[in-house]
PDB file of C-alpha atoms and ligand atoms in Angstrom:
ATOM      1  CA  MET T 292       0.000   0.000   0.000  1.00  0.00           C
ATOM      2  CA  SER T 293       1.209   3.524  -0.766  1.00  0.00           C
ATOM      3  CA  LYS T 294       2.420   5.632   2.127  1.00  0.00           C
ATOM      4  CA  LYS T 295      -0.265   8.113   3.263  1.00  0.00           C
ATOM      5  CA  VAL T 296       0.087  11.730   2.113  1.00  0.00           C
ATOM      6  CA  ARG T 297      -0.051  13.745   5.337  1.00  0.00           C
ATOM      7  CA  THR T 298       1.690  16.958   4.347  1.00  0.00           C
ATOM      8  CA  ALA T 299       0.933  19.712   1.856  1.00  0.00           C
ATOM      9  CA  VAL T 300       3.271  22.445   0.615  1.00  0.00           C
ATOM     10  CA  PHE T 301       1.951  25.856  -0.416  1.00  0.00           C
ATOM     11  CA  PRO T 302       4.460  28.074  -2.252  1.00  0.00           C
ATOM     12  CA  VAL T 303       3.402  31.637  -1.390  1.00  0.00           C
ATOM     13  CA  ALA T 304       6.607  33.601  -1.926  1.00  0.00           C
ATOM     14  CA  GLY T 305       5.753  35.035  -5.375  1.00  0.00           C
ATOM     15  CA  LEU T 306       5.796  38.801  -5.855  1.00  0.00           C
ATOM     16  CA  GLY T 307       2.423  39.178  -7.568  1.00  0.00           C
ATOM     17  CA  THR T 308       3.634  41.804 -10.031  1.00  0.00           C
ATOM     18  CA  ARG T 309       0.584  41.234 -12.241  1.00  0.00           C
ATOM     19  CA  PHE T 310      -1.662  42.651  -9.512  1.00  0.00           C
ATOM     20  CA  LEU T 311       0.166  45.847  -8.647  1.00  0.00           C
ATOM     21  CA  PRO T 312      -0.633  48.114  -6.891  1.00  0.00           C
ATOM     22  CA  ALA T 313      -2.959  45.750  -4.948  1.00  0.00           C
ATOM     23  CA  THR T 314      -0.025  43.494  -4.102  1.00  0.00           C
ATOM     24  CA  LYS T 315       2.507  46.175  -3.220  1.00  0.00           C
ATOM     25  CA  ALA T 316       2.069  45.688   0.521  1.00  0.00           C
ATOM     26  CA  MET T 317      -0.309  42.707   0.535  1.00  0.00           C
ATOM     27  CA  PRO T 318       0.551  39.150  -0.561  1.00  0.00           C
ATOM     28  CA  LYS T 319      -1.280  38.073  -3.726  1.00  0.00           C
ATOM     29  CA  GLU T 320      -2.402  34.934  -1.906  1.00  0.00           C
ATOM     30  CA  MET T 321      -4.520  37.180   0.347  1.00  0.00           C
ATOM     31  CA  LEU T 322      -6.554  38.526  -2.585  1.00  0.00           C
ATOM     32  CA  THR T 323     -10.142  37.554  -1.901  1.00  0.00           C
ATOM     33  CA  VAL T 324     -12.570  35.582  -3.973  1.00  0.00           C
ATOM     34  CA  VAL T 325     -15.876  36.785  -2.516  1.00  0.00           C
ATOM     35  CA  ASP T 326     -14.794  36.882   1.147  1.00  0.00           C
ATOM     36  CA  ARG T 327     -12.110  34.218   1.466  1.00  0.00           C
ATOM     37  CA  PRO T 328      -8.445  34.722   0.599  1.00  0.00           C
ATOM     38  CA  LEU T 329      -7.029  32.515  -2.165  1.00  0.00           C
ATOM     39  CA  ILE T 330      -4.727  30.749   0.282  1.00  0.00           C
ATOM     40  CA  GLN T 331      -7.702  29.736   2.425  1.00  0.00           C
ATOM     41  CA  TYR T 332      -9.319  27.921  -0.522  1.00  0.00           C
ATOM     42  CA  ALA T 333      -6.100  25.953  -1.079  1.00  0.00           C
ATOM     43  CA  VAL T 334      -5.875  25.010   2.602  1.00  0.00           C
ATOM     44  CA  ASP T 335      -9.545  23.964   2.624  1.00  0.00           C
ATOM     45  CA  GLU T 336      -8.962  21.768  -0.435  1.00  0.00           C
ATOM     46  CA  ALA T 337      -5.956  20.124   1.220  1.00  0.00           C
ATOM     47  CA  ARG T 338      -7.792  19.530   4.482  1.00  0.00           C
ATOM     48  CA  GLU T 339     -10.738  17.945   2.630  1.00  0.00           C
ATOM     49  CA  ALA T 340      -8.224  15.543   1.027  1.00  0.00           C
ATOM     50  CA  GLY T 341      -6.992  14.400   4.458  1.00  0.00           C
ATOM     51  CA  ILE T 342      -3.889  16.596   4.810  1.00  0.00           C
ATOM     52  CA  GLU T 343      -2.741  17.009   8.416  1.00  0.00           C
ATOM     53  CA  HIS T 344       0.236  19.352   8.123  1.00  0.00           C
ATOM     54  CA  PHE T 345       0.397  22.580   6.126  1.00  0.00           C
ATOM     55  CA  ILE T 346       3.763  23.991   5.058  1.00  0.00           C
ATOM     56  CA  PHE T 347       3.884  27.538   3.707  1.00  0.00           C
ATOM     57  CA  ILE T 348       6.903  28.708   1.733  1.00  0.00           C
ATOM     58  CA  THR T 349       6.752  32.420   2.355  1.00  0.00           C
ATOM     59  CA  GLY T 350       9.010  35.386   1.661  1.00  0.00           C
ATOM     60  CA  ARG T 351       9.485  38.962   2.774  1.00  0.00           C
ATOM     61  CA  ASN T 352       6.195  40.916   3.162  1.00  0.00           C
ATOM     62  CA  LYS T 353       4.218  37.715   3.597  1.00  0.00           C
ATOM     63  CA  GLY T 354       3.825  37.838   7.392  1.00  0.00           C
ATOM     64  CA  VAL T 355       0.107  38.479   7.103  1.00  0.00           C
ATOM     65  CA  ILE T 356      -0.386  34.921   5.781  1.00  0.00           C
ATOM     66  CA  GLU T 357       0.971  33.621   9.071  1.00  0.00           C
ATOM     67  CA  ASP T 358      -1.345  35.994  10.943  1.00  0.00           C
ATOM     68  CA  HIS T 359      -4.278  34.772   8.884  1.00  0.00           C
ATOM     69  CA  PHE T 360      -3.730  31.236  10.176  1.00  0.00           C
ATOM     70  CA  ASP T 361      -3.464  32.348  13.808  1.00  0.00           C
ATOM     71  CA  ARG T 362      -6.027  33.190  16.491  1.00  0.00           C
ATOM     72  CA  GLN T 363      -7.131  36.829  16.706  1.00  0.00           C
ATOM     73  CA  PHE T 364      -8.241  37.225  20.321  1.00  0.00           C
ATOM     74  CA  GLU T 365      -9.549  40.807  20.113  1.00  0.00           C
ATOM     75  CA  LEU T 366     -11.669  39.966  17.099  1.00  0.00           C
ATOM     76  CA  GLU T 367     -12.919  36.744  18.655  1.00  0.00           C
ATOM     77  CA  ALA T 368     -13.884  38.544  21.891  1.00  0.00           C
ATOM     78  CA  THR T 369     -15.759  41.221  19.943  1.00  0.00           C
ATOM     79  CA  LEU T 370     -17.664  38.652  17.878  1.00  0.00           C
ATOM     80  CA  GLU T 371     -18.555  36.814  21.072  1.00  0.00           C
ATOM     81  CA  GLN T 372     -19.773  39.985  22.819  1.00  0.00           C
ATOM     82  CA  ARG T 373     -21.945  40.781  19.816  1.00  0.00           C
ATOM     83  CA  GLY T 374     -23.431  37.306  19.772  1.00  0.00           C
ATOM     84  CA  LYS T 375     -22.002  36.524  16.318  1.00  0.00           C
ATOM     85  CA  THR T 376     -21.448  32.913  17.235  1.00  0.00           C
ATOM     86  CA  GLN T 377     -21.650  31.509  13.721  1.00  0.00           C
ATOM     87  CA  ALA T 378     -19.033  33.905  12.333  1.00  0.00           C
ATOM     88  CA  LEU T 379     -16.821  33.024  15.308  1.00  0.00           C
ATOM     89  CA  ALA T 380     -17.231  29.278  14.785  1.00  0.00           C
ATOM     90  CA  GLU T 381     -16.469  29.644  11.064  1.00  0.00           C
ATOM     91  CA  LEU T 382     -13.287  31.616  11.765  1.00  0.00           C
ATOM     92  CA  GLN T 383     -12.081  28.992  14.195  1.00  0.00           C
ATOM     93  CA  ALA T 384     -12.903  26.149  11.798  1.00  0.00           C
ATOM     94  CA  ASP T 385     -10.620  27.710   9.147  1.00  0.00           C
ATOM     95  CA  LEU T 386      -7.534  27.407  11.352  1.00  0.00           C
ATOM     96  CA  PRO T 387      -5.040  24.578  11.298  1.00  0.00           C
ATOM     97  CA  VAL T 388      -4.825  22.938  14.731  1.00  0.00           C
ATOM     98  CA  ALA T 389      -1.872  24.211  16.793  1.00  0.00           C
ATOM     99  CA  GLY T 390       1.312  22.553  15.577  1.00  0.00           C
ATOM    100  CA  GLN T 391      -0.156  21.624  12.180  1.00  0.00           C
ATOM    101  CA  ALA T 392       1.280  24.593  10.254  1.00  0.00           C
ATOM    102  CA  SER T 393       4.901  25.415   9.426  1.00  0.00           C
ATOM    103  CA  PHE T 394       6.290  28.506   7.779  1.00  0.00           C
ATOM    104  CA  THR T 395       9.668  28.820   6.122  1.00  0.00           C
ATOM    105  CA  ARG T 396      11.057  31.554   3.912  1.00  0.00           C
ATOM    106  CA  GLN T 397      12.382  31.340   0.412  1.00  0.00           C
ATOM    107  CA  GLN T 398      15.017  34.036   0.707  1.00  0.00           C
ATOM    108  CA  GLU T 399      15.412  34.712  -3.027  1.00  0.00           C
ATOM    109  CA  PRO T 400      12.885  34.313  -5.871  1.00  0.00           C
ATOM    110  CA  LEU T 401      14.756  31.524  -7.692  1.00  0.00           C
ATOM    111  CA  GLY T 402      11.705  29.692  -9.028  1.00  0.00           C
ATOM    112  CA  LEU T 403       8.979  27.253  -8.027  1.00  0.00           C
ATOM    113  CA  GLY T 404      11.382  24.309  -7.889  1.00  0.00           C
ATOM    114  CA  HIS T 405      13.559  26.192  -5.436  1.00  0.00           C
ATOM    115  CA  ALA T 406      10.525  27.147  -3.319  1.00  0.00           C
ATOM    116  CA  VAL T 407       9.522  23.483  -3.055  1.00  0.00           C
ATOM    117  CA  TRP T 408      13.113  22.498  -2.212  1.00  0.00           C
ATOM    118  CA  CYS T 409      12.915  24.905   0.763  1.00  0.00           C
ATOM    119  CA  ALA T 410      10.342  22.505   2.302  1.00  0.00           C
ATOM    120  CA  ARG T 411      12.641  19.450   2.214  1.00  0.00           C
ATOM    121  CA  ASP T 412      13.564  19.316   5.922  1.00  0.00           C
ATOM    122  CA  ILE T 413      10.013  19.895   7.095  1.00  0.00           C
ATOM    123  CA  VAL T 414       8.498  17.327   4.705  1.00  0.00           C
ATOM    124  CA  GLY T 415      11.181  14.694   5.456  1.00  0.00           C
ATOM    125  CA  ASN T 416      11.143  11.315   3.747  1.00  0.00           C
ATOM    126  CA  GLU T 417       7.421  11.203   2.960  1.00  0.00           C
ATOM    127  CA  PRO T 418       5.179  11.776  -0.052  1.00  0.00           C
ATOM    128  CA  PHE T 419       3.589  15.232  -0.036  1.00  0.00           C
ATOM    129  CA  ALA T 420       0.984  17.276  -1.856  1.00  0.00           C
ATOM    130  CA  LEU T 421       1.863  20.529  -3.578  1.00  0.00           C
ATOM    131  CA  LEU T 422      -0.815  23.138  -4.200  1.00  0.00           C
ATOM    132  CA  LEU T 423      -0.320  26.408  -6.091  1.00  0.00           C
ATOM    133  CA  PRO T 424      -2.905  28.772  -4.585  1.00  0.00           C
ATOM    134  CA  ASP T 425      -3.068  30.946  -7.748  1.00  0.00           C
ATOM    135  CA  MET T 426      -4.846  28.097  -9.478  1.00  0.00           C
ATOM    136  CA  LEU T 427      -8.244  28.072  -7.834  1.00  0.00           C
ATOM    137  CA  ILE T 428     -10.070  24.860  -8.690  1.00  0.00           C
ATOM    138  CA  LYS T 429     -13.817  24.755  -8.163  1.00  0.00           C
ATOM    139  CA  ALA T 430     -14.642  21.086  -7.854  1.00  0.00           C
ATOM    140  CA  LYS T 431     -16.684  18.657  -5.762  1.00  0.00           C
ATOM    141  CA  PRO T 432     -14.952  16.694  -4.389  1.00  0.00           C
ATOM    142  CA  GLY T 433     -11.923  18.973  -4.512  1.00  0.00           C
ATOM    143  CA  ALA T 434      -9.188  18.354  -7.082  1.00  0.00           C
ATOM    144  CA  LEU T 435      -6.683  17.051  -4.506  1.00  0.00           C
ATOM    145  CA  LYS T 436      -9.246  14.590  -3.131  1.00  0.00           C
ATOM    146  CA  GLN T 437      -9.861  13.306  -6.673  1.00  0.00           C
ATOM    147  CA  MET T 438      -6.086  12.872  -7.050  1.00  0.00           C
ATOM    148  CA  MET T 439      -5.877  10.959  -3.750  1.00  0.00           C
ATOM    149  CA  GLN T 440      -8.168   8.318  -5.258  1.00  0.00           C
ATOM    150  CA  ALA T 441      -5.699   7.837  -8.128  1.00  0.00           C
ATOM    151  CA  TYR T 442      -2.827   7.809  -5.611  1.00  0.00           C
ATOM    152  CA  GLU T 443      -4.466   5.065  -3.550  1.00  0.00           C
ATOM    153  CA  ALA T 444      -4.796   2.954  -6.692  1.00  0.00           C
ATOM    154  CA  LYS T 445      -1.433   3.688  -8.335  1.00  0.00           C
ATOM    155  CA  GLY T 446       0.968   5.189  -5.759  1.00  0.00           C
ATOM    156  CA  GLY T 447       3.958   7.073  -7.179  1.00  0.00           C
ATOM    157  CA  ASN T 448       3.547  10.661  -8.325  1.00  0.00           C
ATOM    158  CA  ILE T 449       0.247  12.208  -9.402  1.00  0.00           C
ATOM    159  CA  ILE T 450      -0.366  15.396 -11.408  1.00  0.00           C
ATOM    160  CA  ALA T 451      -3.698  17.126 -12.023  1.00  0.00           C
ATOM    161  CA  VAL T 452      -4.107  18.125 -15.658  1.00  0.00           C
ATOM    162  CA  GLU T 453      -6.647  19.767 -17.926  1.00  0.00           C
ATOM    163  CA  GLU T 454      -6.908  20.699 -21.567  1.00  0.00           C
ATOM    164  CA  VAL T 455      -6.346  24.254 -22.770  1.00  0.00           C
ATOM    165  CA  ASP T 456      -6.487  25.994 -26.110  1.00  0.00           C
ATOM    166  CA  PRO T 457      -3.243  24.955 -27.878  1.00  0.00           C
ATOM    167  CA  ASN T 458      -2.327  28.660 -28.190  1.00  0.00           C
ATOM    168  CA  ASP T 459      -2.006  28.846 -24.383  1.00  0.00           C
ATOM    169  CA  VAL T 460       0.428  25.955 -23.841  1.00  0.00           C
ATOM    170  CA  SER T 461       3.453  28.261 -23.583  1.00  0.00           C
ATOM    171  CA  SER T 462       2.103  29.688 -20.295  1.00  0.00           C
ATOM    172  CA  TYR T 463       2.122  26.347 -18.455  1.00  0.00           C
ATOM    173  CA  GLY T 464       3.873  23.074 -17.804  1.00  0.00           C
ATOM    174  CA  ILE T 465       2.661  20.473 -20.311  1.00  0.00           C
ATOM    175  CA  VAL T 466       2.522  16.677 -19.973  1.00  0.00           C
ATOM    176  CA  GLY T 467       2.728  13.955 -22.598  1.00  0.00           C
ATOM    177  CA  ARG T 468      -0.071  11.412 -22.363  1.00  0.00           C
ATOM    178  CA  GLY T 469       0.573   7.660 -22.352  1.00  0.00           C
ATOM    179  CA  ASP T 470      -1.869   4.809 -21.762  1.00  0.00           C
ATOM    180  CA  GLY T 471      -4.824   4.825 -19.415  1.00  0.00           C
ATOM    181  CA  GLU T 472      -8.164   6.457 -18.802  1.00  0.00           C
ATOM    182  CA  ASP T 473      -8.780  10.144 -18.057  1.00  0.00           C
ATOM    183  CA  LYS T 474      -8.930   9.586 -14.284  1.00  0.00           C
ATOM    184  CA  ALA T 475      -5.506   7.904 -14.178  1.00  0.00           C
ATOM    185  CA  PHE T 476      -3.270   7.778 -17.239  1.00  0.00           C
ATOM    186  CA  SER T 477       0.455   7.331 -17.423  1.00  0.00           C
ATOM    187  CA  ILE T 478       2.534  10.432 -18.140  1.00  0.00           C
ATOM    188  CA  ASN T 479       5.431   9.894 -20.539  1.00  0.00           C
ATOM    189  CA  GLY T 480       7.008  13.350 -20.600  1.00  0.00           C
ATOM    190  CA  MET T 481       6.840  16.859 -19.164  1.00  0.00           C
ATOM    191  CA  VAL T 482       8.060  20.210 -20.389  1.00  0.00           C
ATOM    192  CA  GLU T 483       7.790  23.673 -18.862  1.00  0.00           C
ATOM    193  CA  LYS T 484       6.310  26.457 -20.990  1.00  0.00           C
ATOM    194  CA  PRO T 485       7.062  24.942 -24.413  1.00  0.00           C
ATOM    195  CA  LYS T 486       6.535  26.678 -27.725  1.00  0.00           C
ATOM    196  CA  ILE T 487       3.318  25.470 -29.311  1.00  0.00           C
ATOM    197  CA  GLN T 488       5.223  23.341 -31.853  1.00  0.00           C
ATOM    198  CA  ASP T 489       7.252  21.616 -29.106  1.00  0.00           C
ATOM    199  CA  ALA T 490       4.329  20.787 -26.793  1.00  0.00           C
ATOM    200  CA  PRO T 491       3.626  17.054 -26.434  1.00  0.00           C
ATOM    201  CA  SER T 492      -0.119  17.768 -25.914  1.00  0.00           C
ATOM    202  CA  ASN T 493      -2.460  20.525 -24.756  1.00  0.00           C
ATOM    203  CA  LEU T 494      -2.714  19.030 -21.252  1.00  0.00           C
ATOM    204  CA  ILE T 495      -1.466  21.551 -18.710  1.00  0.00           C
ATOM    205  CA  ILE T 496      -0.155  20.947 -15.220  1.00  0.00           C
ATOM    206  CA  SER T 497      -2.956  22.536 -13.177  1.00  0.00           C
ATOM    207  CA  GLY T 498      -1.024  23.380 -10.017  1.00  0.00           C
ATOM    208  CA  ARG T 499      -1.827  20.269  -7.936  1.00  0.00           C
ATOM    209  CA  TYR T 500       0.733  17.527  -7.413  1.00  0.00           C
ATOM    210  CA  ILE T 501       1.387  14.512  -5.209  1.00  0.00           C
ATOM    211  CA  LEU T 502       5.138  13.919  -5.173  1.00  0.00           C
ATOM    212  CA  GLN T 503       7.549  11.403  -3.707  1.00  0.00           C
ATOM    213  CA  PRO T 504      10.402  12.787  -1.545  1.00  0.00           C
ATOM    214  CA  GLU T 505      13.066  11.721  -4.090  1.00  0.00           C
ATOM    215  CA  ILE T 506      12.150  14.943  -5.932  1.00  0.00           C
ATOM    216  CA  PHE T 507      14.172  16.921  -3.340  1.00  0.00           C
ATOM    217  CA  LYS T 508      17.446  15.259  -4.346  1.00  0.00           C
ATOM    218  CA  LEU T 509      16.807  16.278  -7.955  1.00  0.00           C
ATOM    219  CA  LEU T 510      15.881  19.828  -6.962  1.00  0.00           C
ATOM    220  CA  SER T 511      19.072  20.205  -4.948  1.00  0.00           C
ATOM    221  CA  SER T 512      21.164  20.545  -8.128  1.00  0.00           C
ATOM    222  CA  HIS T 513      19.535  23.986  -8.574  1.00  0.00           C
ATOM    223  CA  THR T 514      19.584  23.604 -12.361  1.00  0.00           C
ATOM    224  CA  LYS T 515      17.920  26.548 -14.068  1.00  0.00           C
ATOM    225  CA  GLY T 516      15.280  25.964 -16.738  1.00  0.00           C
ATOM    226  CA  ALA T 517      12.561  27.967 -18.511  1.00  0.00           C
ATOM    227  CA  GLY T 518      12.719  31.694 -17.713  1.00  0.00           C
ATOM    228  CA  GLY T 519      16.090  31.225 -15.965  1.00  0.00           C
ATOM    229  CA  GLU T 520      14.261  29.751 -12.942  1.00  0.00           C
ATOM    230  CA  ILE T 521      14.625  26.465 -11.063  1.00  0.00           C
ATOM    231  CA  GLN T 522      11.556  24.584 -12.300  1.00  0.00           C
ATOM    232  CA  ILE T 523       9.692  21.800 -10.532  1.00  0.00           C
ATOM    233  CA  THR T 524       8.693  20.469 -13.989  1.00  0.00           C
ATOM    234  CA  ASP T 525      12.341  19.838 -14.917  1.00  0.00           C
ATOM    235  CA  ALA T 526      12.940  17.888 -11.693  1.00  0.00           C
ATOM    236  CA  MET T 527       9.771  15.861 -12.310  1.00  0.00           C
ATOM    237  CA  GLN T 528      10.913  15.074 -15.852  1.00  0.00           C
ATOM    238  CA  LYS T 529      14.148  13.668 -14.341  1.00  0.00           C
ATOM    239  CA  LEU T 530      12.242  11.696 -11.689  1.00  0.00           C
ATOM    240  CA  LEU T 531      10.113  10.171 -14.471  1.00  0.00           C
ATOM    241  CA  LYS T 532      13.160   8.076 -15.415  1.00  0.00           C
ATOM    242  CA  GLU T 533      12.975   6.333 -12.006  1.00  0.00           C
ATOM    243  CA  GLN T 534       9.336   6.547 -10.906  1.00  0.00           C
ATOM    244  CA  ASP T 535       5.803   6.506 -12.327  1.00  0.00           C
ATOM    245  CA  PHE T 536       3.794   9.674 -12.885  1.00  0.00           C
ATOM    246  CA  THR T 537       0.028   9.439 -13.287  1.00  0.00           C
ATOM    247  CA  GLY T 538      -2.110  12.193 -14.803  1.00  0.00           C
ATOM    248  CA  VAL T 539      -5.581  12.891 -13.448  1.00  0.00           C
ATOM    249  CA  LYS T 540      -7.993  14.813 -15.636  1.00  0.00           C
ATOM    250  CA  PHE T 541     -10.103  16.018 -12.752  1.00  0.00           C
ATOM    251  CA  ALA T 542     -13.742  17.098 -12.880  1.00  0.00           C
ATOM    252  CA  GLY T 543     -14.020  20.802 -12.068  1.00  0.00           C
ATOM    253  CA  THR T 544     -13.275  24.313 -13.295  1.00  0.00           C
ATOM    254  CA  THR T 545      -9.957  26.100 -12.860  1.00  0.00           C
ATOM    255  CA  TYR T 546      -9.635  29.839 -12.430  1.00  0.00           C
ATOM    256  CA  ASP T 547      -6.088  30.999 -13.019  1.00  0.00           C
ATOM    257  CA  CYS T 548      -6.081  33.754 -10.422  1.00  0.00           C
ATOM    258  CA  GLY T 549      -2.554  34.721 -11.439  1.00  0.00           C
ATOM    259  CA  SER T 550      -4.311  36.573 -14.268  1.00  0.00           C
ATOM    260  CA  LYS T 551      -6.812  39.406 -13.874  1.00  0.00           C
ATOM    261  CA  ILE T 552      -9.444  37.746 -16.055  1.00  0.00           C
ATOM    262  CA  GLY T 553      -9.186  34.456 -14.161  1.00  0.00           C
ATOM    263  CA  PHE T 554      -9.381  36.248 -10.823  1.00  0.00           C
ATOM    264  CA  LEU T 555     -12.421  38.323 -11.805  1.00  0.00           C
ATOM    265  CA  ALA T 556     -14.160  35.283 -13.321  1.00  0.00           C
ATOM    266  CA  ALA T 557     -13.519  33.356 -10.089  1.00  0.00           C
ATOM    267  CA  ASN T 558     -15.235  36.080  -8.094  1.00  0.00           C
ATOM    268  CA  VAL T 559     -18.289  35.935 -10.338  1.00  0.00           C
ATOM    269  CA  ALA T 560     -18.459  32.128 -10.345  1.00  0.00           C
ATOM    270  CA  TYR T 561     -18.048  31.778  -6.577  1.00  0.00           C
ATOM    271  CA  ALA T 562     -20.495  34.615  -5.836  1.00  0.00           C
ATOM    272  CA  LEU T 563     -23.142  33.024  -8.087  1.00  0.00           C
ATOM    273  CA  ASP T 564     -22.698  29.827  -6.093  1.00  0.00           C
ATOM    274  CA  ARG T 565     -23.287  31.378  -2.688  1.00  0.00           C
ATOM    275  CA  ASP T 566     -26.819  30.991  -1.348  1.00  0.00           C
ATOM    276  CA  ASP T 567     -26.569  34.147   0.774  1.00  0.00           C
ATOM    277  CA  ILE T 568     -25.750  36.523  -2.107  1.00  0.00           C
ATOM    278  CA  LYS T 569     -26.353  34.838  -5.453  1.00  0.00           C
ATOM    279  CA  ASP T 570     -29.791  36.303  -6.233  1.00  0.00           C
ATOM    280  CA  ASP T 571     -28.886  39.899  -5.442  1.00  0.00           C
ATOM    281  CA  PHE T 572     -25.522  39.571  -7.141  1.00  0.00           C
ATOM    282  CA  GLU T 573     -26.996  38.126 -10.306  1.00  0.00           C
ATOM    283  CA  LYS T 574     -29.424  41.072 -10.530  1.00  0.00           C
ATOM    284  CA  GLU T 575     -26.553  43.557 -10.200  1.00  0.00           C
ATOM    285  CA  LEU T 576     -24.455  41.692 -12.707  1.00  0.00           C
ATOM    286  CA  LEU T 577     -27.216  41.587 -15.308  1.00  0.00           C
ATOM    287  CA  LYS T 578     -27.886  45.291 -14.736  1.00  0.00           C
ATOM    288  CA  ILE T 579     -24.235  46.119 -15.420  1.00  0.00           C
ATOM    289  CA  ILE T 580     -24.127  43.914 -18.515  1.00  0.00           C
ATOM    290  CA  ASN T 581     -27.364  45.343 -19.922  1.00  0.00           C
ATOM    291  CA  GLU T 582     -26.231  48.922 -19.342  1.00  0.00           C
ATOM    292  CA  LYS T 583     -23.056  48.159 -21.301  1.00  0.00           C
ATOM    293  CA  LYS T 584     -24.973  46.808 -24.323  1.00  0.00           C
TER     294      LYS T 584
HETATM  295  C1  G1P N  44       3.719  26.988 -12.551  1.00  0.00           C
HETATM  296  C2  G1P N  44       4.309  25.672 -13.044  1.00  0.00           C
HETATM  297  C3  G1P N  44       3.594  25.209 -14.321  1.00  0.00           C
HETATM  298  C4  G1P N  44       2.101  25.112 -14.066  1.00  0.00           C
HETATM  299  C5  G1P N  44       1.579  26.452 -13.545  1.00  0.00           C
HETATM  300  C6  G1P N  44       0.120  26.381 -13.146  1.00  0.00           C
HETATM  301  O1  G1P N  44       4.033  28.001 -13.471  1.00  0.00           O
HETATM  302  O2  G1P N  44       5.685  25.849 -13.260  1.00  0.00           O
HETATM  303  O3  G1P N  44       4.110  23.968 -14.729  1.00  0.00           O
HETATM  304  O4  G1P N  44       1.421  24.746 -15.260  1.00  0.00           O
HETATM  305  O5  G1P N  44       2.318  26.884 -12.391  1.00  0.00           O
HETATM  306  O6  G1P N  44      -0.311  27.651 -12.762  1.00  0.00           O
HETATM  307  P1  G1P N  44       3.890  29.580 -13.085  1.00  0.00           P
HETATM  308  O7  G1P N  44       2.434  29.903 -13.181  1.00  0.00           O
HETATM  309  O8  G1P N  44       4.407  29.713 -11.680  1.00  0.00           O
HETATM  310  O9  G1P N  44       4.696  30.306 -14.091  1.00  0.00           O
END
């Protein structure tokens, strides 16, 4: 039986230059979709999939992420005094249990592969999940939970994938598809941000991974790849020579919140799915659209 995946890594050190000035003093992972920060959605998805320990790879100016996952006694006391018991219970439910979160800093922005490598001592010799909070995946069950089912069947390394317009492949990591069904097929190659003519498929790496700890040894060479950065995709491509990688075409919708359009679309989609606001929001939205016509 495959070793249980207990730990998840969240790289949150990125600068968020595409969202300036919003992200000048505030981490991009704290941008909200309706009323929850992006990082909270990723943590919720991991917890739903059975993750017990949450590792955040932070950087300078990211302290507020640590505060977000801490108690806030003044706020809690005020909510209690005002009888807002549900809001209080919800806030407390969002928190990792004491001792279940770790924070470490990536001191220089050397790439995603380097950020993941920074987690090596905390993860130890165990398989782990990796979630990129920019990629918000609306799915039931969550994308990571769907991947866990493939992991229980196949073990090894698992990558969530989806199809994109072939013109967009150069913005993502791309996998080559081998045998097997959509829910668990074998991956026979990976390349980071290829030119359209070099892409093995239009299946992108959607920002959710289950990886074996041997990846850390490969990341430790600090070899630079696409964009002059240390890429997790390059290390995975090397690991593919020794271990199996399974692709999971999950059921759900991805909002690439690293882009303005994806972020705005996520807000609309999540708002229209919220019982407390959807009717009023839809009216406002239609009003705006009709006025524009
Ligand atoms: C990273 C990964 C890429 C993946 C993408 C998903 O790229 O390197 O393989 O497809 O996330 O968002 P980045 O968006 O950090 O450039």
